[in-house]
């Protein structure tokens, strides 16, 4: 009584969390000079998560462009991401997506 069940077939996997090691590297450059209301910021990012229990990995590589209007309070973004997940079946391991977004905070 009072204990939570394991969700991952062993270990202490609670709330969908998975044990492993994660890596993140990113690079961006805020281009000098204002264009219209803001500045352009191209960026790249690489993420990798190595799962301990299943000995699989998830990788993501992003390339994008931000239009910074007022710091993190107002920006527009476009980003392309390529995913590789070795946990999934072969035809589903490689996926790609394109996202556009807006961030407004006041």
JSON list of C-alpha atoms in Angstrom, two decimals:
[
{"chain": "A", "resi": 1, "resn": "UNK", "atom": "CA", "xyz": [0.00, 0.00, 0.00]},
{"chain": "A", "resi": 2, "resn": "UNK", "atom": "CA", "xyz": [1.10, 3.52, -0.77]},
{"chain": "A", "resi": 3, "resn": "UNK", "atom": "CA", "xyz": [3.74, 2.62, -3.39]},
{"chain": "A", "resi": 4, "resn": "UNK", "atom": "CA", "xyz": [3.60, 3.48, -7.08]},
{"chain": "A", "resi": 5, "resn": "UNK", "atom": "CA", "xyz": [3.83, 0.71, -9.69]},
{"chain": "A", "resi": 6, "resn": "UNK", "atom": "CA", "xyz": [6.77, 0.58, -12.09]},
{"chain": "A", "resi": 7, "resn": "UNK", "atom": "CA", "xyz": [5.84, 1.57, -15.64]},
{"chain": "A", "resi": 8, "resn": "UNK", "atom": "CA", "xyz": [8.84, 0.15, -17.49]},
{"chain": "A", "resi": 9, "resn": "UNK", "atom": "CA", "xyz": [9.31, -3.49, -16.57]},
{"chain": "A", "resi": 10, "resn": "UNK", "atom": "CA", "xyz": [11.83, -3.03, -13.77]},
{"chain": "A", "resi": 11, "resn": "UNK", "atom": "CA", "xyz": [13.90, -0.31, -12.24]},
{"chain": "A", "resi": 12, "resn": "UNK", "atom": "CA", "xyz": [12.42, 2.84, -10.79]},
{"chain": "A", "resi": 13, "resn": "UNK", "atom": "CA", "xyz": [10.66, 4.23, -13.87]},
{"chain": "A", "resi": 14, "resn": "UNK", "atom": "CA", "xyz": [8.01, 6.54, -12.43]},
{"chain": "A", "resi": 15, "resn": "UNK", "atom": "CA", "xyz": [5.93, 8.99, -14.42]},
{"chain": "A", "resi": 16, "resn": "UNK", "atom": "CA", "xyz": [7.31, 7.90, -17.79]},
{"chain": "A", "resi": 17, "resn": "UNK", "atom": "CA", "xyz": [10.88, 8.87, -16.93]},
{"chain": "A", "resi": 18, "resn": "UNK", "atom": "CA", "xyz": [13.61, 6.67, -18.37]},
{"chain": "A", "resi": 19, "resn": "UNK", "atom": "CA", "xyz": [17.11, 6.21, -16.99]},
{"chain": "A", "resi": 20, "resn": "UNK", "atom": "CA", "xyz": [19.96, 7.12, -19.31]},
{"chain": "A", "resi": 21, "resn": "UNK", "atom": "CA", "xyz": [22.44, 9.78, -20.36]},
{"chain": "A", "resi": 22, "resn": "UNK", "atom": "CA", "xyz": [21.52, 12.91, -22.31]},
{"chain": "A", "resi": 23, "resn": "UNK", "atom": "CA", "xyz": [23.66, 15.28, -24.38]},
{"chain": "A", "resi": 24, "resn": "UNK", "atom": "CA", "xyz": [22.82, 18.69, -25.82]},
{"chain": "A", "resi": 25, "resn": "UNK", "atom": "CA", "xyz": [24.97, 21.02, -27.91]},
{"chain": "A", "resi": 26, "resn": "UNK", "atom": "CA", "xyz": [23.76, 24.19, -29.58]},
{"chain": "A", "resi": 27, "resn": "UNK", "atom": "CA", "xyz": [25.13, 27.10, -31.52]},
{"chain": "A", "resi": 28, "resn": "UNK", "atom": "CA", "xyz": [23.38, 30.31, -32.51]},
{"chain": "A", "resi": 29, "resn": "UNK", "atom": "CA", "xyz": [24.37, 33.69, -33.81]},
{"chain": "A", "resi": 30, "resn": "UNK", "atom": "CA", "xyz": [22.39, 36.92, -33.41]},
{"chain": "A", "resi": 31, "resn": "UNK", "atom": "CA", "xyz": [23.16, 38.77, -36.63]},
{"chain": "A", "resi": 32, "resn": "UNK", "atom": "CA", "xyz": [24.03, 42.42, -35.92]},
{"chain": "A", "resi": 33, "resn": "UNK", "atom": "CA", "xyz": [21.71, 45.08, -37.28]},
{"chain": "A", "resi": 34, "resn": "UNK", "atom": "CA", "xyz": [17.95, 45.47, -37.04]},
{"chain": "A", "resi": 35, "resn": "UNK", "atom": "CA", "xyz": [15.73, 44.39, -39.95]},
{"chain": "A", "resi": 36, "resn": "UNK", "atom": "CA", "xyz": [12.20, 45.72, -39.54]},
{"chain": "A", "resi": 37, "resn": "UNK", "atom": "CA", "xyz": [11.27, 45.24, -35.86]},
{"chain": "A", "resi": 38, "resn": "UNK", "atom": "CA", "xyz": [14.03, 42.81, -34.92]},
{"chain": "A", "resi": 39, "resn": "UNK", "atom": "CA", "xyz": [17.11, 40.72, -35.66]},
{"chain": "A", "resi": 40, "resn": "UNK", "atom": "CA", "xyz": [17.66, 37.33, -37.28]},
{"chain": "A", "resi": 41, "resn": "UNK", "atom": "CA", "xyz": [19.26, 34.48, -35.34]},
{"chain": "A", "resi": 42, "resn": "UNK", "atom": "CA", "xyz": [20.21, 31.27, -37.19]},
{"chain": "A", "resi": 43, "resn": "UNK", "atom": "CA", "xyz": [20.89, 28.26, -34.97]},
{"chain": "A", "resi": 44, "resn": "UNK", "atom": "CA", "xyz": [21.76, 24.56, -34.93]},
{"chain": "A", "resi": 45, "resn": "UNK", "atom": "CA", "xyz": [21.25, 22.08, -32.10]},
{"chain": "A", "resi": 46, "resn": "UNK", "atom": "CA", "xyz": [22.14, 18.40, -31.55]},
{"chain": "A", "resi": 47, "resn": "UNK", "atom": "CA", "xyz": [20.52, 16.26, -28.85]},
{"chain": "A", "resi": 48, "resn": "UNK", "atom": "CA", "xyz": [21.13, 12.63, -27.94]},
{"chain": "A", "resi": 49, "resn": "UNK", "atom": "CA", "xyz": [19.62, 10.39, -25.28]},
{"chain": "A", "resi": 50, "resn": "UNK", "atom": "CA", "xyz": [21.09, 6.95, -24.58]},
{"chain": "A", "resi": 51, "resn": "UNK", "atom": "CA", "xyz": [18.56, 4.78, -22.72]},
{"chain": "A", "resi": 52, "resn": "UNK", "atom": "CA", "xyz": [20.12, 2.48, -20.11]},
{"chain": "A", "resi": 53, "resn": "UNK", "atom": "CA", "xyz": [17.44, -0.20, -19.80]},
{"chain": "A", "resi": 54, "resn": "UNK", "atom": "CA", "xyz": [16.80, -0.89, -23.50]},
{"chain": "A", "resi": 55, "resn": "UNK", "atom": "CA", "xyz": [20.29, 0.06, -24.77]},
{"chain": "A", "resi": 56, "resn": "UNK", "atom": "CA", "xyz": [18.73, 2.27, -27.46]},
{"chain": "A", "resi": 57, "resn": "UNK", "atom": "CA", "xyz": [19.17, 5.93, -28.38]},
{"chain": "A", "resi": 58, "resn": "UNK", "atom": "CA", "xyz": [17.20, 8.93, -29.59]},
{"chain": "A", "resi": 59, "resn": "UNK", "atom": "CA", "xyz": [18.99, 11.61, -31.63]},
{"chain": "A", "resi": 60, "resn": "UNK", "atom": "CA", "xyz": [17.67, 14.95, -32.91]},
{"chain": "A", "resi": 61, "resn": "UNK", "atom": "CA", "xyz": [19.39, 17.49, -35.15]},
{"chain": "A", "resi": 62, "resn": "UNK", "atom": "CA", "xyz": [17.74, 20.92, -35.54]},
{"chain": "A", "resi": 63, "resn": "UNK", "atom": "CA", "xyz": [18.44, 23.75, -37.97]},
{"chain": "A", "resi": 64, "resn": "UNK", "atom": "CA", "xyz": [16.41, 26.91, -37.60]},
{"chain": "A", "resi": 65, "resn": "UNK", "atom": "CA", "xyz": [15.99, 30.64, -37.79]},
{"chain": "A", "resi": 66, "resn": "UNK", "atom": "CA", "xyz": [14.59, 32.95, -35.10]},
{"chain": "A", "resi": 67, "resn": "UNK", "atom": "CA", "xyz": [13.39, 36.49, -35.69]},
{"chain": "A", "resi": 68, "resn": "UNK", "atom": "CA", "xyz": [14.02, 38.17, -32.32]},
{"chain": "A", "resi": 69, "resn": "UNK", "atom": "CA", "xyz": [11.72, 41.15, -31.80]},
{"chain": "A", "resi": 70, "resn": "UNK", "atom": "CA", "xyz": [12.04, 41.79, -28.06]},
{"chain": "A", "resi": 71, "resn": "UNK", "atom": "CA", "xyz": [14.40, 39.22, -26.53]},
{"chain": "A", "resi": 72, "resn": "UNK", "atom": "CA", "xyz": [12.56, 36.13, -25.30]},
{"chain": "A", "resi": 73, "resn": "UNK", "atom": "CA", "xyz": [9.36, 38.19, -24.90]},
{"chain": "A", "resi": 74, "resn": "UNK", "atom": "CA", "xyz": [8.60, 38.32, -28.63]},
{"chain": "A", "resi": 75, "resn": "UNK", "atom": "CA", "xyz": [10.06, 36.11, -31.35]},
{"chain": "A", "resi": 76, "resn": "UNK", "atom": "CA", "xyz": [9.10, 34.12, -34.43]},
{"chain": "A", "resi": 77, "resn": "UNK", "atom": "CA", "xyz": [10.77, 30.79, -35.22]},
{"chain": "A", "resi": 78, "resn": "UNK", "atom": "CA", "xyz": [11.10, 28.29, -38.05]},
{"chain": "A", "resi": 79, "resn": "UNK", "atom": "CA", "xyz": [12.91, 24.99, -37.49]},
{"chain": "A", "resi": 80, "resn": "UNK", "atom": "CA", "xyz": [13.63, 21.74, -39.34]},
{"chain": "A", "resi": 81, "resn": "UNK", "atom": "CA", "xyz": [14.34, 18.63, -37.21]},
{"chain": "A", "resi": 82, "resn": "UNK", "atom": "CA", "xyz": [15.62, 15.17, -38.14]},
{"chain": "A", "resi": 83, "resn": "UNK", "atom": "CA", "xyz": [14.97, 12.43, -35.55]},
{"chain": "A", "resi": 84, "resn": "UNK", "atom": "CA", "xyz": [16.57, 8.99, -35.26]},
{"chain": "A", "resi": 85, "resn": "UNK", "atom": "CA", "xyz": [15.10, 6.59, -32.65]},
{"chain": "A", "resi": 86, "resn": "UNK", "atom": "CA", "xyz": [16.68, 3.13, -32.56]},
{"chain": "A", "resi": 87, "resn": "UNK", "atom": "CA", "xyz": [13.90, 1.88, -30.25]},
{"chain": "A", "resi": 88, "resn": "UNK", "atom": "CA", "xyz": [11.34, 1.98, -33.08]},
{"chain": "A", "resi": 89, "resn": "UNK", "atom": "CA", "xyz": [10.85, -0.47, -35.95]},
{"chain": "A", "resi": 90, "resn": "UNK", "atom": "CA", "xyz": [13.08, 0.10, -38.98]},
{"chain": "A", "resi": 91, "resn": "UNK", "atom": "CA", "xyz": [10.67, 2.08, -41.21]},
{"chain": "A", "resi": 92, "resn": "UNK", "atom": "CA", "xyz": [9.82, 4.44, -38.31]},
{"chain": "A", "resi": 93, "resn": "UNK", "atom": "CA", "xyz": [13.34, 5.06, -36.97]},
{"chain": "A", "resi": 94, "resn": "UNK", "atom": "CA", "xyz": [14.04, 8.16, -39.10]},
{"chain": "A", "resi": 95, "resn": "UNK", "atom": "CA", "xyz": [11.54, 11.03, -39.03]},
{"chain": "A", "resi": 96, "resn": "UNK", "atom": "CA", "xyz": [11.62, 14.66, -40.12]},
{"chain": "A", "resi": 97, "resn": "UNK", "atom": "CA", "xyz": [9.49, 17.64, -39.19]},
{"chain": "A", "resi": 98, "resn": "UNK", "atom": "CA", "xyz": [9.22, 21.35, -39.92]},
{"chain": "A", "resi": 99, "resn": "UNK", "atom": "CA", "xyz": [7.86, 23.69, -37.25]},
{"chain": "A", "resi": 100, "resn": "UNK", "atom": "CA", "xyz": [6.93, 27.34, -37.20]},
{"chain": "A", "resi": 101, "resn": "UNK", "atom": "CA", "xyz": [6.06, 29.17, -34.02]},
{"chain": "A", "resi": 102, "resn": "UNK", "atom": "CA", "xyz": [5.59, 32.44, -32.20]},
{"chain": "A", "resi": 103, "resn": "UNK", "atom": "CA", "xyz": [6.45, 33.31, -28.61]},
{"chain": "A", "resi": 104, "resn": "UNK", "atom": "CA", "xyz": [4.80, 36.28, -26.93]},
{"chain": "A", "resi": 105, "resn": "UNK", "atom": "CA", "xyz": [5.19, 37.11, -23.22]},
{"chain": "A", "resi": 106, "resn": "UNK", "atom": "CA", "xyz": [4.02, 40.31, -21.58]}
]
